[in-house]
PDB file of C-alpha atoms in Angstrom:
ATOM      1  CA  MET K   1       0.299  -0.039   0.059  1.00  0.00           C
ATOM      2  CA  ARG K   2       1.483   3.287  -1.063  1.00  0.00           C
ATOM      3  CA  ARG K   3       1.882   5.857   1.897  1.00  0.00           C
ATOM      4  CA  PRO K   4       0.607   9.229   1.393  1.00  0.00           C
ATOM      5  CA  ARG K   5       3.512  12.128   0.736  1.00  0.00           C
ATOM      6  CA  ARG K   6       4.097  14.296   3.868  1.00  0.00           C
ATOM      7  CA  ALA K   7       5.672  17.858   3.641  1.00  0.00           C
ATOM      8  CA  ALA K   8       8.343  18.518   5.724  1.00  0.00           C
ATOM      9  CA  ALA K   9       7.013  20.725   8.212  1.00  0.00           C
ATOM     10  CA  LEU K  10       9.952  21.819   9.965  1.00  0.00           C
ATOM     11  CA  LEU K  11       8.737  25.128  12.020  1.00  0.00           C
ATOM     12  CA  LEU K  12       5.136  23.844  12.668  1.00  0.00           C
ATOM     13  CA  LEU K  13       5.179  20.013  13.009  1.00  0.00           C
ATOM     14  CA  ILE K  14       2.071  18.131  11.977  1.00  0.00           C
ATOM     15  CA  GLY K  15       1.484  14.297  11.306  1.00  0.00           C
ATOM     16  CA  ALA K  16       1.816  11.436  13.007  1.00  0.00           C
ATOM     17  CA  GLY K  17       3.543   8.092  12.709  1.00  0.00           C
ATOM     18  CA  VAL K  18       4.883   4.960  14.886  1.00  0.00           C
ATOM     19  CA  ALA K  19       8.117   5.300  16.276  1.00  0.00           C
ATOM     20  CA  ALA K  20      10.828   3.566  14.597  1.00  0.00           C
ATOM     21  CA  TRP K  21      13.900   2.112  16.079  1.00  0.00           C
ATOM     22  CA  LEU K  22      17.020   4.626  15.346  1.00  0.00           C
ATOM     23  CA  PRO K  23      20.464   2.944  14.717  1.00  0.00           C
ATOM     24  CA  GLY K  24      23.657   3.907  16.512  1.00  0.00           C
ATOM     25  CA  CYS K  25      23.910   3.870  20.437  1.00  0.00           C
ATOM     26  CA  GLY K  26      21.125   4.173  21.392  1.00  0.00           C
ATOM     27  CA  ARG K  27      17.115   4.883  20.839  1.00  0.00           C
ATOM     28  CA  PRO K  28      14.586   7.239  22.069  1.00  0.00           C
ATOM     29  CA  ALA K  29      12.151   6.523  24.763  1.00  0.00           C
ATOM     30  CA  GLY K  30       9.097   4.621  23.594  1.00  0.00           C
ATOM     31  CA  PRO K  31       5.506   5.165  24.325  1.00  0.00           C
ATOM     32  CA  PRO K  32       3.768   4.748  27.941  1.00  0.00           C
ATOM     33  CA  ALA K  33       2.403   1.718  28.511  1.00  0.00           C
ATOM     34  CA  GLY K  34      -1.393   1.201  26.985  1.00  0.00           C
ATOM     35  CA  ALA K  35      -0.852   4.602  25.222  1.00  0.00           C
ATOM     36  CA  THR K  36      -0.823   5.219  21.094  1.00  0.00           C
ATOM     37  CA  GLU K  37       2.132   7.573  20.628  1.00  0.00           C
ATOM     38  CA  GLN K  38       1.980   9.958  18.270  1.00  0.00           C
ATOM     39  CA  VAL K  39       5.475  10.787  16.525  1.00  0.00           C
ATOM     40  CA  PHE K  40       6.849  12.774  13.774  1.00  0.00           C
ATOM     41  CA  ARG K  41      10.094  11.986  12.267  1.00  0.00           C
ATOM     42  CA  PHE K  42      12.419  14.057   9.903  1.00  0.00           C
ATOM     43  CA  ARG K  43      15.537  14.186   8.435  1.00  0.00           C
ATOM     44  CA  LEU K  44      18.405  16.642   8.863  1.00  0.00           C
ATOM     45  CA  ARG K  45      21.452  15.941   6.530  1.00  0.00           C
ATOM     46  CA  GLU K  46      24.147  16.739   9.688  1.00  0.00           C
ATOM     47  CA  ASP K  47      24.014  17.737  13.373  1.00  0.00           C
ATOM     48  CA  PRO K  48      22.847  21.302  13.845  1.00  0.00           C
ATOM     49  CA  PRO K  49      25.930  24.202  14.160  1.00  0.00           C
ATOM     50  CA  THR K  50      24.377  25.249  17.346  1.00  0.00           C
ATOM     51  CA  LEU K  51      21.414  24.803  19.827  1.00  0.00           C
ATOM     52  CA  ASP K  52      21.746  28.447  21.056  1.00  0.00           C
ATOM     53  CA  PRO K  53      19.065  30.270  19.494  1.00  0.00           C
ATOM     54  CA  MET K  54      21.227  33.682  19.435  1.00  0.00           C
ATOM     55  CA  LEU K  55      23.740  32.276  17.429  1.00  0.00           C
ATOM     56  CA  ALA K  56      21.910  30.218  14.941  1.00  0.00           C
ATOM     57  CA  THR K  57      21.657  31.768  11.522  1.00  0.00           C
ATOM     58  CA  ASP K  58      21.363  28.538   9.613  1.00  0.00           C
ATOM     59  CA  GLN K  59      18.138  26.045   8.466  1.00  0.00           C
ATOM     60  CA  LEU K  60      19.249  22.983  10.481  1.00  0.00           C
ATOM     61  CA  SER K  61      19.343  24.553  13.807  1.00  0.00           C
ATOM     62  CA  GLU K  62      16.198  26.795  13.176  1.00  0.00           C
ATOM     63  CA  ALA K  63      14.367  23.253  12.315  1.00  0.00           C
ATOM     64  CA  VAL K  64      14.992  22.186  15.779  1.00  0.00           C
ATOM     65  CA  LEU K  65      15.215  25.687  17.584  1.00  0.00           C
ATOM     66  CA  PHE K  66      11.995  27.018  16.163  1.00  0.00           C
ATOM     67  CA  ASN K  67      10.100  23.793  18.078  1.00  0.00           C
ATOM     68  CA  VAL K  68      11.936  24.695  21.425  1.00  0.00           C
ATOM     69  CA  PHE K  69      11.863  28.643  21.704  1.00  0.00           C
ATOM     70  CA  ARG K  70       9.500  31.488  21.470  1.00  0.00           C
ATOM     71  CA  GLY K  71       9.695  35.174  21.639  1.00  0.00           C
ATOM     72  CA  LEU K  72       7.493  37.964  22.236  1.00  0.00           C
ATOM     73  CA  VAL K  73       5.705  37.634  18.751  1.00  0.00           C
ATOM     74  CA  GLU K  74       6.049  35.306  16.158  1.00  0.00           C
ATOM     75  CA  LEU K  75       4.568  34.978  12.059  1.00  0.00           C
ATOM     76  CA  ASP K  76       1.234  33.218  11.583  1.00  0.00           C
ATOM     77  CA  PRO K  77       2.426  30.508   9.431  1.00  0.00           C
ATOM     78  CA  ALA K  78      -1.135  31.068   7.103  1.00  0.00           C
ATOM     79  CA  THR K  79      -0.471  34.668   6.451  1.00  0.00           C
ATOM     80  CA  LEU K  80       3.005  35.595   7.590  1.00  0.00           C
ATOM     81  CA  ALA K  81       1.375  38.455   9.964  1.00  0.00           C
ATOM     82  CA  VAL K  82       2.689  39.259  13.290  1.00  0.00           C
ATOM     83  CA  ARG K  83       0.926  37.710  15.953  1.00  0.00           C
ATOM     84  CA  PRO K  84       1.167  37.548  19.906  1.00  0.00           C
ATOM     85  CA  ALA K  85       3.485  34.687  21.279  1.00  0.00           C
ATOM     86  CA  ILE K  86       4.913  35.061  25.064  1.00  0.00           C
ATOM     87  CA  ALA K  87       3.357  38.747  24.564  1.00  0.00           C
ATOM     88  CA  ALA K  88      -0.471  38.680  24.806  1.00  0.00           C
ATOM     89  CA  SER K  89      -0.735  42.170  23.130  1.00  0.00           C
ATOM     90  CA  TRP K  90       1.358  45.486  22.397  1.00  0.00           C
ATOM     91  CA  THR K  91       0.927  48.972  21.831  1.00  0.00           C
ATOM     92  CA  ILE K  92       2.634  51.414  19.377  1.00  0.00           C
ATOM     93  CA  SER K  93       2.955  55.067  20.471  1.00  0.00           C
ATOM     94  CA  PRO K  94       1.694  57.858  18.406  1.00  0.00           C
ATOM     95  CA  ASP K  95       5.258  58.822  17.245  1.00  0.00           C
ATOM     96  CA  ARG K  96       5.425  55.113  16.172  1.00  0.00           C
ATOM     97  CA  LYS K  97       8.803  54.891  18.380  1.00  0.00           C
ATOM     98  CA  THR K  98       7.767  53.051  21.638  1.00  0.00           C
ATOM     99  CA  TYR K  99       6.341  49.520  21.888  1.00  0.00           C
ATOM    100  CA  ALA K 100       4.862  48.452  25.074  1.00  0.00           C
ATOM    101  CA  PHE K 101       4.329  44.646  25.489  1.00  0.00           C
ATOM    102  CA  ARG K 102       1.854  43.188  27.867  1.00  0.00           C
ATOM    103  CA  LEU K 103       3.114  39.373  28.772  1.00  0.00           C
ATOM    104  CA  ARG K 104       0.670  36.602  28.996  1.00  0.00           C
ATOM    105  CA  ASP K 105       0.636  35.277  32.603  1.00  0.00           C
ATOM    106  CA  ASP K 106       0.686  31.597  31.780  1.00  0.00           C
ATOM    107  CA  VAL K 107       3.999  31.218  29.976  1.00  0.00           C
ATOM    108  CA  THR K 108       6.607  28.709  31.570  1.00  0.00           C
ATOM    109  CA  PHE K 109       9.920  27.571  30.426  1.00  0.00           C
ATOM    110  CA  HIS K 110      10.645  23.993  30.346  1.00  0.00           C
ATOM    111  CA  ASN K 111      12.489  23.796  33.701  1.00  0.00           C
ATOM    112  CA  GLY K 112       9.091  24.665  35.477  1.00  0.00           C
ATOM    113  CA  ARG K 113       9.656  28.459  36.018  1.00  0.00           C
ATOM    114  CA  LYS K 114       7.380  31.312  34.826  1.00  0.00           C
ATOM    115  CA  VAL K 115       8.525  33.932  32.169  1.00  0.00           C
ATOM    116  CA  THR K 116       8.541  37.310  33.298  1.00  0.00           C
ATOM    117  CA  SER K 117       9.570  40.467  32.024  1.00  0.00           C
ATOM    118  CA  GLY K 118      13.005  40.243  33.533  1.00  0.00           C
ATOM    119  CA  ASP K 119      13.302  37.047  31.349  1.00  0.00           C
ATOM    120  CA  VAL K 120      12.910  39.484  28.300  1.00  0.00           C
ATOM    121  CA  GLU K 121      15.359  42.185  29.878  1.00  0.00           C
ATOM    122  CA  TYR K 122      18.080  39.365  30.161  1.00  0.00           C
ATOM    123  CA  SER K 123      17.597  37.804  27.082  1.00  0.00           C
ATOM    124  CA  PHE K 124      18.010  41.028  25.148  1.00  0.00           C
ATOM    125  CA  ARG K 125      20.753  42.362  27.069  1.00  0.00           C
ATOM    126  CA  ARG K 126      22.420  38.598  26.256  1.00  0.00           C
ATOM    127  CA  LEU K 127      21.813  39.290  22.735  1.00  0.00           C
ATOM    128  CA  LEU K 128      23.381  42.162  22.282  1.00  0.00           C
ATOM    129  CA  ARG K 129      26.108  41.817  24.585  1.00  0.00           C
ATOM    130  CA  ARG K 130      29.600  41.855  22.838  1.00  0.00           C
ATOM    131  CA  GLU K 131      30.614  38.536  24.542  1.00  0.00           C
ATOM    132  CA  THR K 132      27.823  36.515  22.683  1.00  0.00           C
ATOM    133  CA  ASN K 133      29.026  37.308  19.559  1.00  0.00           C
ATOM    134  CA  ALA K 134      25.306  37.077  18.212  1.00  0.00           C
ATOM    135  CA  PRO K 135      25.114  37.236  14.375  1.00  0.00           C
ATOM    136  CA  ARG K 136      21.775  38.601  14.466  1.00  0.00           C
ATOM    137  CA  ARG K 137      22.093  40.936  17.151  1.00  0.00           C
ATOM    138  CA  TYR K 138      20.925  43.897  14.806  1.00  0.00           C
ATOM    139  CA  VAL K 139      17.382  42.307  15.545  1.00  0.00           C
ATOM    140  CA  LEU K 140      17.415  44.932  18.620  1.00  0.00           C
ATOM    141  CA  GLY K 141      19.804  47.384  16.687  1.00  0.00           C
ATOM    142  CA  PRO K 142      17.032  50.021  15.995  1.00  0.00           C
ATOM    143  CA  VAL K 143      16.467  50.203  20.351  1.00  0.00           C
ATOM    144  CA  VAL K 144      18.049  53.313  21.559  1.00  0.00           C
ATOM    145  CA  GLY K 145      21.426  52.616  23.433  1.00  0.00           C
ATOM    146  CA  ALA K 146      21.598  49.228  21.779  1.00  0.00           C
ATOM    147  CA  LYS K 147      24.750  49.995  19.887  1.00  0.00           C
ATOM    148  CA  ALA K 148      26.199  51.644  22.884  1.00  0.00           C
ATOM    149  CA  PHE K 149      25.562  48.822  25.266  1.00  0.00           C
ATOM    150  CA  THR K 150      27.296  46.463  22.465  1.00  0.00           C
ATOM    151  CA  ALA K 151      30.074  48.714  22.372  1.00  0.00           C
ATOM    152  CA  GLY K 152      30.695  48.960  26.359  1.00  0.00           C
ATOM    153  CA  THR K 153      30.100  52.610  26.489  1.00  0.00           C
ATOM    154  CA  SER K 154      26.786  52.137  28.455  1.00  0.00           C
ATOM    155  CA  ALA K 155      26.085  49.465  30.958  1.00  0.00           C
ATOM    156  CA  SER K 156      22.122  49.921  30.151  1.00  0.00           C
ATOM    157  CA  ILE K 157      20.140  49.964  27.588  1.00  0.00           C
ATOM    158  CA  ALA K 158      18.474  53.403  27.495  1.00  0.00           C
ATOM    159  CA  GLY K 159      15.373  52.154  25.155  1.00  0.00           C
ATOM    160  CA  LEU K 160      14.930  49.052  27.445  1.00  0.00           C
ATOM    161  CA  ARG K 161      12.592  49.339  30.293  1.00  0.00           C
ATOM    162  CA  ILE K 162      10.890  47.075  32.549  1.00  0.00           C
ATOM    163  CA  PRO K 163       7.998  48.698  34.258  1.00  0.00           C
ATOM    164  CA  ASP K 164       6.791  45.920  35.936  1.00  0.00           C
ATOM    165  CA  GLU K 165       6.733  41.993  35.608  1.00  0.00           C
ATOM    166  CA  ARG K 166       4.366  41.516  33.175  1.00  0.00           C
ATOM    167  CA  THR K 167       5.373  44.786  31.015  1.00  0.00           C
ATOM    168  CA  VAL K 168       8.463  45.672  28.536  1.00  0.00           C
ATOM    169  CA  GLU K 169       8.696  48.568  26.552  1.00  0.00           C
ATOM    170  CA  LEU K 170      11.406  49.187  23.725  1.00  0.00           C
ATOM    171  CA  THR K 171      11.719  52.743  22.374  1.00  0.00           C
ATOM    172  CA  LEU K 172      13.474  53.276  18.850  1.00  0.00           C
ATOM    173  CA  GLU K 173      15.575  55.837  17.738  1.00  0.00           C
ATOM    174  CA  ARG K 174      13.410  56.237  15.087  1.00  0.00           C
ATOM    175  CA  PRO K 175      10.020  54.797  13.569  1.00  0.00           C
ATOM    176  CA  TYR K 176      10.879  51.476  12.036  1.00  0.00           C
ATOM    177  CA  ALA K 177       8.319  49.925  10.247  1.00  0.00           C
ATOM    178  CA  PRO K 178      10.034  46.252  10.309  1.00  0.00           C
ATOM    179  CA  PHE K 179      10.973  46.597  13.813  1.00  0.00           C
ATOM    180  CA  LEU K 180       7.941  43.931  14.808  1.00  0.00           C
ATOM    181  CA  GLY K 181       8.840  41.578  12.040  1.00  0.00           C
ATOM    182  CA  MET K 182      12.613  41.439  13.185  1.00  0.00           C
ATOM    183  CA  LEU K 183      11.462  40.462  16.639  1.00  0.00           C
ATOM    184  CA  THR K 184      10.011  37.066  15.211  1.00  0.00           C
ATOM    185  CA  MET K 185      13.539  35.981  14.371  1.00  0.00           C
ATOM    186  CA  LEU K 186      15.118  33.152  16.555  1.00  0.00           C
ATOM    187  CA  ALA K 187      17.908  35.629  17.963  1.00  0.00           C
ATOM    188  CA  ALA K 188      15.020  37.337  20.149  1.00  0.00           C
ATOM    189  CA  ALA K 189      13.805  34.300  21.668  1.00  0.00           C
ATOM    190  CA  ILE K 190      13.288  34.383  25.413  1.00  0.00           C
ATOM    191  CA  VAL K 191      15.521  32.242  27.480  1.00  0.00           C
ATOM    192  CA  PRO K 192      15.965  31.531  31.333  1.00  0.00           C
ATOM    193  CA  GLN K 193      18.981  33.498  32.896  1.00  0.00           C
ATOM    194  CA  GLU K 194      19.681  30.805  35.563  1.00  0.00           C
ATOM    195  CA  VAL K 195      20.247  28.210  32.630  1.00  0.00           C
ATOM    196  CA  TYR K 196      22.143  30.357  30.504  1.00  0.00           C
ATOM    197  CA  ASP K 197      24.103  32.217  33.078  1.00  0.00           C
ATOM    198  CA  ASP K 198      25.986  28.547  33.544  1.00  0.00           C
ATOM    199  CA  PRO K 199      30.001  29.054  32.849  1.00  0.00           C
ATOM    200  CA  ALA K 200      29.966  25.618  32.050  1.00  0.00           C
ATOM    201  CA  LYS K 201      27.554  26.277  29.023  1.00  0.00           C
ATOM    202  CA  SER K 202      25.392  22.965  29.642  1.00  0.00           C
ATOM    203  CA  TYR K 203      22.618  24.908  27.537  1.00  0.00           C
ATOM    204  CA  VAL K 204      24.845  24.324  24.349  1.00  0.00           C
ATOM    205  CA  ARG K 205      23.634  20.291  24.643  1.00  0.00           C
ATOM    206  CA  ALA K 206      20.210  20.935  26.274  1.00  0.00           C
ATOM    207  CA  PRO K 207      18.844  24.136  25.524  1.00  0.00           C
ATOM    208  CA  VAL K 208      15.734  25.313  27.717  1.00  0.00           C
ATOM    209  CA  GLY K 209      12.998  27.538  26.183  1.00  0.00           C
ATOM    210  CA  CYS K 210       9.401  27.901  26.446  1.00  0.00           C
ATOM    211  CA  GLY K 211       7.880  26.735  23.297  1.00  0.00           C
ATOM    212  CA  PRO K 212       5.397  23.280  22.487  1.00  0.00           C
ATOM    213  CA  PHE K 213       8.461  20.971  22.754  1.00  0.00           C
ATOM    214  CA  ARG K 214      11.177  20.576  25.246  1.00  0.00           C
ATOM    215  CA  PHE K 215      14.652  19.089  24.394  1.00  0.00           C
ATOM    216  CA  ALA K 216      14.916  15.571  25.476  1.00  0.00           C
ATOM    217  CA  ARG K 217      18.572  14.328  24.141  1.00  0.00           C
ATOM    218  CA  TRP K 218      21.109  14.352  21.623  1.00  0.00           C
ATOM    219  CA  GLU K 219      22.892  11.720  20.367  1.00  0.00           C
ATOM    220  CA  GLN K 220      25.182  12.970  17.642  1.00  0.00           C
ATOM    221  CA  SER K 221      25.583  11.887  14.135  1.00  0.00           C
ATOM    222  CA  ASN K 222      22.420   9.952  15.344  1.00  0.00           C
ATOM    223  CA  PHE K 223      19.456  11.590  16.635  1.00  0.00           C
ATOM    224  CA  ILE K 224      17.744  14.776  18.491  1.00  0.00           C
ATOM    225  CA  GLU K 225      14.641  13.755  20.645  1.00  0.00           C
ATOM    226  CA  LEU K 226      11.899  16.638  21.533  1.00  0.00           C
ATOM    227  CA  LEU K 227       9.109  15.856  23.803  1.00  0.00           C
ATOM    228  CA  ALA K 228       5.755  17.537  23.986  1.00  0.00           C
ATOM    229  CA  PHE K 229       5.594  20.462  26.752  1.00  0.00           C
ATOM    230  CA  ASP K 230       2.500  19.927  28.713  1.00  0.00           C
ATOM    231  CA  ARG K 231       2.622  23.240  29.906  1.00  0.00           C
ATOM    232  CA  TYR K 232       2.894  25.036  26.830  1.00  0.00           C
ATOM    233  CA  TYR K 233       0.967  28.292  27.087  1.00  0.00           C
ATOM    234  CA  GLY K 234      -0.765  27.487  23.747  1.00  0.00           C
ATOM    235  CA  GLY K 235      -2.234  23.938  24.536  1.00  0.00           C
ATOM    236  CA  ARG K 236      -0.369  20.683  24.353  1.00  0.00           C
ATOM    237  CA  PRO K 237       1.038  19.759  21.235  1.00  0.00           C
ATOM    238  CA  ALA K 238      -0.935  16.978  19.238  1.00  0.00           C
ATOM    239  CA  LEU K 239       2.349  15.082  18.757  1.00  0.00           C
ATOM    240  CA  ASP K 240       3.781  13.614  21.809  1.00  0.00           C
ATOM    241  CA  ARG K 241       7.483  13.256  20.047  1.00  0.00           C
ATOM    242  CA  VAL K 242       9.364  14.702  17.768  1.00  0.00           C
ATOM    243  CA  VAL K 243      12.566  12.738  16.140  1.00  0.00           C
ATOM    244  CA  VAL K 244      15.026  14.609  14.268  1.00  0.00           C
ATOM    245  CA  ARG K 245      17.284  12.072  12.296  1.00  0.00           C
ATOM    246  CA  ILE K 246      20.358  12.788  11.430  1.00  0.00           C
ATOM    247  CA  ILE K 247      21.108  11.084   7.901  1.00  0.00           C
ATOM    248  CA  GLU K 248      23.882  12.605   5.955  1.00  0.00           C
ATOM    249  CA  SER K 249      23.163  10.299   2.582  1.00  0.00           C
ATOM    250  CA  TRP K 250      20.329  11.446   0.423  1.00  0.00           C
ATOM    251  CA  SER K 251      19.784   7.488  -0.622  1.00  0.00           C
ATOM    252  CA  GLY K 252      19.844   6.791   2.893  1.00  0.00           C
ATOM    253  CA  ALA K 253      17.222   9.117   4.059  1.00  0.00           C
ATOM    254  CA  MET K 254      14.911   8.101   1.018  1.00  0.00           C
ATOM    255  CA  GLN K 255      15.214   4.276   1.737  1.00  0.00           C
ATOM    256  CA  GLU K 256      13.968   5.206   5.110  1.00  0.00           C
ATOM    257  CA  TYR K 257      11.413   7.295   4.036  1.00  0.00           C
ATOM    258  CA  LEU K 258      10.040   4.133   2.176  1.00  0.00           C
ATOM    259  CA  ALA K 259      10.900   1.887   5.031  1.00  0.00           C
ATOM    260  CA  GLY K 260       8.715   3.958   7.164  1.00  0.00           C
ATOM    261  CA  GLY K 261      11.518   5.098   9.219  1.00  0.00           C
ATOM    262  CA  LEU K 262      10.965   8.875   8.201  1.00  0.00           C
ATOM    263  CA  ASP K 263       7.421  10.773   8.128  1.00  0.00           C
ATOM    264  CA  SER K 264       8.836  13.355   5.094  1.00  0.00           C
ATOM    265  CA  LEU K 265      11.030  14.398   2.403  1.00  0.00           C
ATOM    266  CA  ASP K 266      13.021  17.599   2.745  1.00  0.00           C
ATOM    267  CA  GLN K 267      14.703  16.484  -0.863  1.00  0.00           C
ATOM    268  CA  PRO K 268      12.417  15.073  -3.614  1.00  0.00           C
ATOM    269  CA  PRO K 269      13.704  12.464  -5.980  1.00  0.00           C
ATOM    270  CA  SER K 270      14.790  13.343  -9.351  1.00  0.00           C
ATOM    271  CA  ALA K 271      12.158  14.484 -12.092  1.00  0.00           C
ATOM    272  CA  ASN K 272      14.164  11.705 -14.223  1.00  0.00           C
ATOM    273  CA  ASP K 273      13.737   8.921 -11.979  1.00  0.00           C
ATOM    274  CA  ALA K 274       9.782   8.233 -12.793  1.00  0.00           C
ATOM    275  CA  GLU K 275       9.809   5.247 -10.687  1.00  0.00           C
ATOM    276  CA  LEU K 276      11.218   6.416  -7.730  1.00  0.00           C
ATOM    277  CA  ARG K 277       9.056   9.356  -7.720  1.00  0.00           C
ATOM    278  CA  ALA K 278       5.813   7.219  -8.214  1.00  0.00           C
ATOM    279  CA  ARG K 279       6.559   5.201  -4.961  1.00  0.00           C
ATOM    280  CA  VAL K 280       6.935   8.227  -2.939  1.00  0.00           C
ATOM    281  CA  GLU K 281       3.539  10.034  -4.406  1.00  0.00           C
TER     282      GLU K 281
END
């Protein structure tokens, strides 16, 4: 029986399947006894270069991290309009320079702690710190004092204010229409200070965010496993588990797909290979 084609949904994962054995030194955890586990498995050609959202600039890293992290706002995948995420709402001043974000009160990090405006302040300071060396710190470049903070000539960011634990205010040097859209980028994800101030940098191997999936484990050159986060503010995902298979060879990935070990294809067969295309359509 021919399997239906499934699109590679890397940012908003959909679909379900039955977990397959993953080759290598281990395997992801199985479903609880008596339950039918909902799993989505997709392929990356190699390990992500980074699991730090403020350092990620590549599709491999983003395919994993967009499921683990959230920022103040996000893009609606259907319309590409900016919509609320951690921020429940926002207002923009008449001069179009000050953005006041009101945070949801039900957002929780994967370590169990509630997200506050202090976490937004910490995350934005981390993004702008010279030591972080974030390639996309320009996301906050329009904010008053951002460049001076990065340069080390100011200890604070003049355009970043935290009036209370649920409010964040960002003031720009001048009106900048794309600013909200820039805040949907992964670099503007909100992270917990107690995890990302760790001198040992354990977050490099075990990222902690507040997105729909929490990081479970990473066996390099084998798989990355994400688990549904029960306390996700947007509601528990329909999927119980996401398995990111690291398969370097395209032919190997194709065989895994045909055998049922993958639920999506990131590279279709050649247009000249009619027989193989017929098998996957």
